[in-house]
Short mmCIF file of C-alpha atoms and ligand atoms in Angstrom, two decimals:
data_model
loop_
_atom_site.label_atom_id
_atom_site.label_comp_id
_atom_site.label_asym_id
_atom_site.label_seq_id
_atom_site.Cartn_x
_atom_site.Cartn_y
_atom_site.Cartn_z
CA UNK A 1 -9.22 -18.29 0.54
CA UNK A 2 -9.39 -19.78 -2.78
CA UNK A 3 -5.76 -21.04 -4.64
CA UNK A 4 -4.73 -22.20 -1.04
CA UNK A 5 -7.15 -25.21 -1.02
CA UNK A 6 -4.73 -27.78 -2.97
CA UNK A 7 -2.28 -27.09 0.82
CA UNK A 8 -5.13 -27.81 3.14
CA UNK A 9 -2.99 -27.59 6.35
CA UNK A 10 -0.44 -24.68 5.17
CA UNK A 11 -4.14 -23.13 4.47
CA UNK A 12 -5.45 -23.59 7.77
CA UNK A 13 -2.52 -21.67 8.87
CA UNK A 14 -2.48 -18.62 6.74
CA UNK A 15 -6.56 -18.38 6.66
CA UNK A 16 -5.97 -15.67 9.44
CA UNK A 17 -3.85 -13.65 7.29
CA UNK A 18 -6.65 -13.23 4.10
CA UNK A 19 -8.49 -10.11 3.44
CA UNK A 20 -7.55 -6.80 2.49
CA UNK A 21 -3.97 -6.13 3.05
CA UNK A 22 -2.53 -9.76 2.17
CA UNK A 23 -0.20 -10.79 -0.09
CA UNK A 24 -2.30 -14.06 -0.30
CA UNK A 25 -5.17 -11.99 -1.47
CA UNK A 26 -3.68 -11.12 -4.80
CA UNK A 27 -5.71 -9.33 -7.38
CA UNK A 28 -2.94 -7.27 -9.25
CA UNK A 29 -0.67 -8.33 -11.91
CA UNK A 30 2.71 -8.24 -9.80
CA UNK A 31 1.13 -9.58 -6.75
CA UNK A 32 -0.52 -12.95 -8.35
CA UNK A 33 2.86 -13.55 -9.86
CA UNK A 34 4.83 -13.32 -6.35
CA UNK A 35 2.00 -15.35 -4.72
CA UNK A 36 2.49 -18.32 -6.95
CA UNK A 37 6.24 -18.35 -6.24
CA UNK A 38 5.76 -17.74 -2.93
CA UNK A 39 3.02 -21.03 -2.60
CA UNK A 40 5.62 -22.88 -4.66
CA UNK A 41 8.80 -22.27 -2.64
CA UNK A 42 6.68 -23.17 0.39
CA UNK A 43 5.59 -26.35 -1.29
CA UNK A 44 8.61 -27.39 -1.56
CA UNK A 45 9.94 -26.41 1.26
CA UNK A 46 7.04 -28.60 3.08
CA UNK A 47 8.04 -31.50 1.08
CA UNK A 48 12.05 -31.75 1.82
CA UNK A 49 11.14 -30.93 5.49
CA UNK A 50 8.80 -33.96 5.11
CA UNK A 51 11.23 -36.44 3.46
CA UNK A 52 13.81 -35.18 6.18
CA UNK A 53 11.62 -35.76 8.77
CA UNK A 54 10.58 -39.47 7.38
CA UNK A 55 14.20 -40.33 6.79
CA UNK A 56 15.34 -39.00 10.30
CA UNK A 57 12.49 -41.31 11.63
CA UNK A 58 13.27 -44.27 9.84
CA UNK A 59 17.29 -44.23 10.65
CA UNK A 60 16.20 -43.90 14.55
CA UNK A 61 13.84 -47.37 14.12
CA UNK A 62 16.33 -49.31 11.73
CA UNK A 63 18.98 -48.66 14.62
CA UNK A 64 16.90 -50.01 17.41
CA UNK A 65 16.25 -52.92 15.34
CA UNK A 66 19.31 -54.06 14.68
CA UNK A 67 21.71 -53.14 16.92
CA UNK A 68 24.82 -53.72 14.88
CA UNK A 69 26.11 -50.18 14.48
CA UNK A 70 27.58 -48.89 11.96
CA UNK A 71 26.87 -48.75 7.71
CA UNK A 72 29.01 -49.47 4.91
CA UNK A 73 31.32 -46.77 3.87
CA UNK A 74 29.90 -47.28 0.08
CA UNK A 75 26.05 -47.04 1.13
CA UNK A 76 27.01 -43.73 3.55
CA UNK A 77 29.04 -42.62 0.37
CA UNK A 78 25.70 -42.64 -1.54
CA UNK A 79 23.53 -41.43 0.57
CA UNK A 80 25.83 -38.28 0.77
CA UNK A 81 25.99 -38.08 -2.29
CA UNK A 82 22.34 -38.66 -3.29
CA UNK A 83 21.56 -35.55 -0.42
CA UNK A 84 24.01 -33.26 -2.16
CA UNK A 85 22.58 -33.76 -5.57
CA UNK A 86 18.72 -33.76 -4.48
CA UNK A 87 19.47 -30.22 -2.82
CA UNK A 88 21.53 -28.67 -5.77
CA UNK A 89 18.46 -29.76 -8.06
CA UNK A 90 16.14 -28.01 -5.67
CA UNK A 91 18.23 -24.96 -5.39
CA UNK A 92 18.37 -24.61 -9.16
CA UNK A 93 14.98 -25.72 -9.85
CA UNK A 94 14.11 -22.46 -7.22
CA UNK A 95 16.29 -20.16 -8.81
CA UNK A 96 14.84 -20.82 -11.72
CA UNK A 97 11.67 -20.11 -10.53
CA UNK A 98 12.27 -16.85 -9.42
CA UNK A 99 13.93 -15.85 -12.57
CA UNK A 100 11.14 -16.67 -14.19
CA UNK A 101 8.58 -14.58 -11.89
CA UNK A 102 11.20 -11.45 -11.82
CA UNK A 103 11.11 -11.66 -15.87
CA UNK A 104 7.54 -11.65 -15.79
CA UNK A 105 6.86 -8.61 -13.43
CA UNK A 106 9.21 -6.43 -15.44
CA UNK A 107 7.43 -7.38 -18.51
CA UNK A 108 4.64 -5.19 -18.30
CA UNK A 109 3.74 -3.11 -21.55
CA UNK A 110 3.84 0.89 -21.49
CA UNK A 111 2.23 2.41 -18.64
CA UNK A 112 -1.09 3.83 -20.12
CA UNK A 113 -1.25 6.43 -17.30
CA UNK A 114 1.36 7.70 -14.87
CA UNK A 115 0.65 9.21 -11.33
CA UNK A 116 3.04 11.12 -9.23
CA UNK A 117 3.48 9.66 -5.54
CA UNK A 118 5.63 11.93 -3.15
CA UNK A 119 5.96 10.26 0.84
CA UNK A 120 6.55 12.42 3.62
CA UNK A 121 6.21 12.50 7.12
CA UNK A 122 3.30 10.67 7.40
CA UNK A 123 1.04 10.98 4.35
CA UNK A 124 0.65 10.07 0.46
CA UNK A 125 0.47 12.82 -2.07
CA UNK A 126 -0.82 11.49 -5.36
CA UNK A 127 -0.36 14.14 -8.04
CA UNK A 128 -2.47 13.35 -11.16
CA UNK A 129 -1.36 15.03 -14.88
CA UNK A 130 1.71 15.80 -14.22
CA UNK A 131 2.98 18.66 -11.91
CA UNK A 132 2.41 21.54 -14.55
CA UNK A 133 -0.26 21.00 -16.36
CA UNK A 134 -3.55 22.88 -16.36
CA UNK A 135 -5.86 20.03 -15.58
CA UNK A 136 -3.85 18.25 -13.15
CA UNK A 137 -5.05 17.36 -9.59
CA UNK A 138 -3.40 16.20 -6.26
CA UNK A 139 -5.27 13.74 -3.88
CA UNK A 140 -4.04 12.68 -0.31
CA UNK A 141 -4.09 8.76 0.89
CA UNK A 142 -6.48 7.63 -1.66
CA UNK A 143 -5.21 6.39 -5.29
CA UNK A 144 -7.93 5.74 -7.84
CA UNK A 145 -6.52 3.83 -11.10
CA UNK A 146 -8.31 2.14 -13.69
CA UNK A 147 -9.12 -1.65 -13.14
CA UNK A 148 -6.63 -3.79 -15.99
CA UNK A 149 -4.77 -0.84 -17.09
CA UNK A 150 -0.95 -0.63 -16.47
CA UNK A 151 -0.39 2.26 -14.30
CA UNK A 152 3.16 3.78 -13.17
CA UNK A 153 3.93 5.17 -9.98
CA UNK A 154 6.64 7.49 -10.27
CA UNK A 155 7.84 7.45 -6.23
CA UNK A 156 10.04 10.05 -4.62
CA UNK A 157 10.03 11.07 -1.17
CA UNK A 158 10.36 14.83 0.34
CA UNK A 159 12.19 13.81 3.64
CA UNK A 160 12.73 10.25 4.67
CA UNK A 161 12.71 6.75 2.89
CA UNK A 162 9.31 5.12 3.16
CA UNK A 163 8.08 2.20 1.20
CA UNK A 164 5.24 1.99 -0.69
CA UNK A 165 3.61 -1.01 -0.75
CA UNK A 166 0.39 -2.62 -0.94
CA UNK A 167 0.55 -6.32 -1.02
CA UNK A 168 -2.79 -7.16 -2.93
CA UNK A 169 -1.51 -5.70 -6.02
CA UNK A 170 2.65 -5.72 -6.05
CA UNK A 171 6.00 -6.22 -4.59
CA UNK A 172 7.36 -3.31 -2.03
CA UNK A 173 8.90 -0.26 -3.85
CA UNK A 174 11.05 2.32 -1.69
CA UNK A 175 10.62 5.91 -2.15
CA UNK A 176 13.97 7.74 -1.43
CA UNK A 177 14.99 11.32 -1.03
CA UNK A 178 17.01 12.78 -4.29
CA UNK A 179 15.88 9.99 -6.26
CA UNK A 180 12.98 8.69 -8.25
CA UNK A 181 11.66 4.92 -8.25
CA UNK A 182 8.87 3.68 -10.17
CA UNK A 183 6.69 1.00 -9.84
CA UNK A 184 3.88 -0.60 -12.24
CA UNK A 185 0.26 -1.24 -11.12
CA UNK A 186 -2.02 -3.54 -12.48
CA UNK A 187 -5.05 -4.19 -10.76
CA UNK A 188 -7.07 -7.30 -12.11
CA UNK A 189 -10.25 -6.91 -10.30
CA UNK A 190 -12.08 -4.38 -8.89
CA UNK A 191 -11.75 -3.47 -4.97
CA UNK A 192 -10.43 -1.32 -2.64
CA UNK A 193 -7.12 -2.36 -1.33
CA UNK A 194 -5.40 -1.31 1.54
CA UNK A 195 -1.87 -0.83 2.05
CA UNK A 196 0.51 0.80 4.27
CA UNK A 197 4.55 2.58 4.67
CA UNK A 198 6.86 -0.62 4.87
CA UNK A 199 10.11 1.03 6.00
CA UNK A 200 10.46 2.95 8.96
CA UNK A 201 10.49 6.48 8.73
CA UNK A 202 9.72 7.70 12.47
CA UNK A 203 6.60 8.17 14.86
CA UNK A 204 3.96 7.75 13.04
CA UNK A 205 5.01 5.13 10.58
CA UNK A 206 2.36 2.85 11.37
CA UNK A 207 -0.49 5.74 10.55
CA UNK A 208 1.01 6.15 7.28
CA UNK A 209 -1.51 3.98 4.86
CA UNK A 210 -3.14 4.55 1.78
CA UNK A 211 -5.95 2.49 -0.28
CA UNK A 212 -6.01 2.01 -3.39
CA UNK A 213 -9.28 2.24 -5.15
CA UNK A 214 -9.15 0.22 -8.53
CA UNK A 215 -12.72 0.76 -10.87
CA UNK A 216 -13.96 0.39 -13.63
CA UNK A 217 -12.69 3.09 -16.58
CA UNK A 218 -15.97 4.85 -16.39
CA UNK A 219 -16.09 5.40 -12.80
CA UNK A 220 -12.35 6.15 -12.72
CA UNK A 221 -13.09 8.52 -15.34
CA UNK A 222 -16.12 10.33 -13.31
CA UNK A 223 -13.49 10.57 -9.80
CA UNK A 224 -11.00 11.76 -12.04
CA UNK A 225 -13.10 14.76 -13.64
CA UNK A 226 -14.71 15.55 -10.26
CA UNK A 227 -11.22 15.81 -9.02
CA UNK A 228 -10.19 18.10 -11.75
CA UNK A 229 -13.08 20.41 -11.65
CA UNK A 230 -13.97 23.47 -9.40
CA UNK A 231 -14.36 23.31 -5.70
CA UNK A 232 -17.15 23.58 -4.35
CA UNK A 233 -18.56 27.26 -3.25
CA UNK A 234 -19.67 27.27 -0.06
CA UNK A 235 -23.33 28.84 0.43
CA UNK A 236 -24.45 27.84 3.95
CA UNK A 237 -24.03 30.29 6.66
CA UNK A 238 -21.67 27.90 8.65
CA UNK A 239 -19.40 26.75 5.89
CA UNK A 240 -19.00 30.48 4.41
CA UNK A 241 -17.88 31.42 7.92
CA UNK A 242 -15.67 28.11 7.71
CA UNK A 243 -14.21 28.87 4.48
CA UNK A 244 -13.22 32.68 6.20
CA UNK A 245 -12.23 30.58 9.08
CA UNK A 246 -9.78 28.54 6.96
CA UNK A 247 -8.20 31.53 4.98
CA UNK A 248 -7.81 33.88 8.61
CA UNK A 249 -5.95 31.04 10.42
CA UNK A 250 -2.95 29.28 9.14
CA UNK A 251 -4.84 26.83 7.65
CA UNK A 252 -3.92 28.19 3.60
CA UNK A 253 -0.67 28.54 4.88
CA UNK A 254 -0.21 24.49 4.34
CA UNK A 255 -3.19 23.67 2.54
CA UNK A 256 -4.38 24.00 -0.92
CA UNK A 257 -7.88 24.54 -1.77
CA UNK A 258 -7.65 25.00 -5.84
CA UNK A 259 -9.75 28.27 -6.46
CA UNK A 260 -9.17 29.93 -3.34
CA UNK A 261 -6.15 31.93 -2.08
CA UNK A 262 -5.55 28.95 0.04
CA UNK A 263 -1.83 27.70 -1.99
CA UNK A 264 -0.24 25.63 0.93
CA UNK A 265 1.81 22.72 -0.10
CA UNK A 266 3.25 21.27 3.54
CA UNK A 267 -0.26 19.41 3.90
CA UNK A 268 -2.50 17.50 1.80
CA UNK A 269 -4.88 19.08 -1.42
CA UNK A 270 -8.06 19.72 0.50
CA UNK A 271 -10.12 21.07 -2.81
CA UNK A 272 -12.12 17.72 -2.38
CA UNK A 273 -11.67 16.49 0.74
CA UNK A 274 -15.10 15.35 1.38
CA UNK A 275 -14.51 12.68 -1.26
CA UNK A 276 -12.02 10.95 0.70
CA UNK A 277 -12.74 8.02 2.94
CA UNK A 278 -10.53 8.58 5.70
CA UNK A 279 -7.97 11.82 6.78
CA UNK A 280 -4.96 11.81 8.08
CA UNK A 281 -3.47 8.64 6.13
CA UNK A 282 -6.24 5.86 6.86
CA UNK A 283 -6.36 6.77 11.10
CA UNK A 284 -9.89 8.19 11.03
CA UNK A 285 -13.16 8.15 9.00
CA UNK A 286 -13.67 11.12 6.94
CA UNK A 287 -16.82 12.44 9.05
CA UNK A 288 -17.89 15.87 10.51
CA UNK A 289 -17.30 14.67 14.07
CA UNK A 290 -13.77 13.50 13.10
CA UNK A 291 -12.47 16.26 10.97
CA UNK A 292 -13.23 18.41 14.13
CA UNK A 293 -11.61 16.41 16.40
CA UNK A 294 -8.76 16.11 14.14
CA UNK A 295 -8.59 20.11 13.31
CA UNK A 296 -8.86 20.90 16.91
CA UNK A 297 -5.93 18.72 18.44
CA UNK A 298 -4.07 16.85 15.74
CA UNK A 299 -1.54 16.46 17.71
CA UNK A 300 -3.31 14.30 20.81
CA UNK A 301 -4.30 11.82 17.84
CA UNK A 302 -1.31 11.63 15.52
CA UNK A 303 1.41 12.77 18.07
CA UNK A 304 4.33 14.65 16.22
CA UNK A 305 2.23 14.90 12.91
CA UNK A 306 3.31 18.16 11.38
CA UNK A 307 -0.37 19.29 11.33
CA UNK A 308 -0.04 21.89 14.50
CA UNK A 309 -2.58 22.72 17.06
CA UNK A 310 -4.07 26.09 15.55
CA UNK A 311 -6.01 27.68 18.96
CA UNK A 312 -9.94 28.01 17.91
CA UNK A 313 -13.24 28.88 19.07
CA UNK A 314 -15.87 26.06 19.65
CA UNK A 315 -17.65 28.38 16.98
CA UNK A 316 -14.50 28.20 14.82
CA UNK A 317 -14.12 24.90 14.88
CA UNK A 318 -17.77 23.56 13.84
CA UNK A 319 -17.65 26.21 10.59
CA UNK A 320 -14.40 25.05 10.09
CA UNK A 321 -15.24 20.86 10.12
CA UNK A 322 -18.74 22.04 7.77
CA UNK A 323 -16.62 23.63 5.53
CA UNK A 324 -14.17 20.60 5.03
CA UNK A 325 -17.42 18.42 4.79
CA UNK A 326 -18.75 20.57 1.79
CA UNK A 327 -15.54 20.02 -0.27
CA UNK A 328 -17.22 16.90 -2.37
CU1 LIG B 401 7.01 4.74 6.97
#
């Protein structure tokens, strides 16, 4: 809570709404731009409702006073008139205001790196380097860009419209099927931010979220090459049965695993899923005891998900979840 404390009571309100999916916790370009419009417009809003609220008093104790009735035509006249004008300046004044912000968040310079985001039923796919080229890398859920770099999303959608938005950084951008949007990043600080699908597209809309993970150019650099490079071999016992596991069962069918025969493109890149946070768009922790829950009944915990119940041994199952938790 920090640029709130010149509204003291308008900040008592909203203190409940800080942290890490907030549009009043704005550390991106876009964002601080809409927050200061949106803190101005409620400013302003607080002060007509006041002045309303003192004249409405005041007319109520001026009757009782003197109980005469009714005001000159001339003085009503100008009070009309004086309401009229008061709101057409605040309109305009408003207006003005938003012109200015909209100017400003189209004003970004040329994006100095562009990242492929592709919604579907209910997960990110952030494709990095384009779509043909020989270093490029896909990543589920998890966008890493560069802290004060502008970055553009190009947004398109495989089935529904979804909404991509996460509020500490910019404004909502739809993603819709047969089209492309785009939408510019600019993180200002460092931090992981959290956002989530803003337009309803079915079931499990509200597990559809993502983070954002905005670093320093160096560390962004380091993810990025660790993204790009091999996967990892597995040489445990376990995880080599996993990894035999994985390519028997339908598993490559969907999934890829870069380096393997595994090709699938209906679920998330899992060459590095060990890197990730969380799975299955931000509902669980990315740990051993929840990739085997997940693998062995997606479909109690994300119900209609089109991850399906693949029948496997307890045996299975383990090498399988060790084998996910080796892909760093
Ligand atoms: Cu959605």
């Amino acid at each position: 809570m920090k640029s709130t404390s010149a509204l003291p009571p308008l900040a008592l309100l909203v203190s409940g709404c800080s942290g890490a999916q907030s549009v009043l916790n704005a550390e991106g370009h876009a964002a601080i731009e809409l927050k200061a419009l949106i803190l101005g417009i409620i400013f302003v809003c607080a002060v007509v409702w006041l002045l309303v609220t003192i004249a409405l008093v005041l007319a109520l104790v001026r009757r009782r006073d003197r109980n005469d009735g009714a005001i000159s035509e001339r003085k009503a006249a100008a009070v009309v008139s004086g309401a009229v004008g008061a709101t057409v300046l605040v309109i305009t004044g408003l207006t003005i205001a938003s012109f200015y912000t909209t100017r400003a968040l189209s004003e970004a310079p040329g994006p100095e790196l562009t990242i492929d985001v592709t919604a579907q039923q209910w997960w990110w796919r952030f494709t990095y380097g384009g779509s043909n080229s020989a270093d490029a890398f896909a990543t589920a859920n998890e966008l890493h860009i560069p802290v004060g770099k502008v970055v553009r999303l190009r947004l398109r959608s495989s089935d529904v419209i979804h909404s991509f938005w996460v509020p500490s950084l910019a404004g909502k951008q739809d993603l819709i099927p047969g089209r492309e949007n785009t939408l510019t990043l600019r993180a200002e600080r460092p931090g992981v931010y959290r956002g989530q699908c803003a337009e309803f597209c079915g079931l499990q809309h509200s597990h559809m979220a993502l983070f954002v993970i905005a670093e320093a150019q160096a560390d962004y650099e380091r993810w990025a090459e660790r993204q790009r490079g091999p996967v990892a071999e597995p040489t445990e016992a376990e995880a080599v049965a996993g990894k035999a596991a994985f390519m028997a069962k339908q598993c490559a069918a969907c999934h890829t695993i870069r380096g393997t025969r595994a090709s699938g493109t209906t679920g998330p890149d899992l060459t590095h899923i060990a890197s990730r946070r969380t799975i299955a768009a931000g509902l669980l922790e990315n740990t051993r005891g929840s990739l085997a829950a997940w693998i062995a009944d997606p479909q109690t915990l994300k119900p209609g998900t089109h991850m399906p119940l693949v029948p496997l041994t307890s045996d299975e199952l383990r090498q399988l979840a060790v084998y996910m938790e080796g892909l760093e």
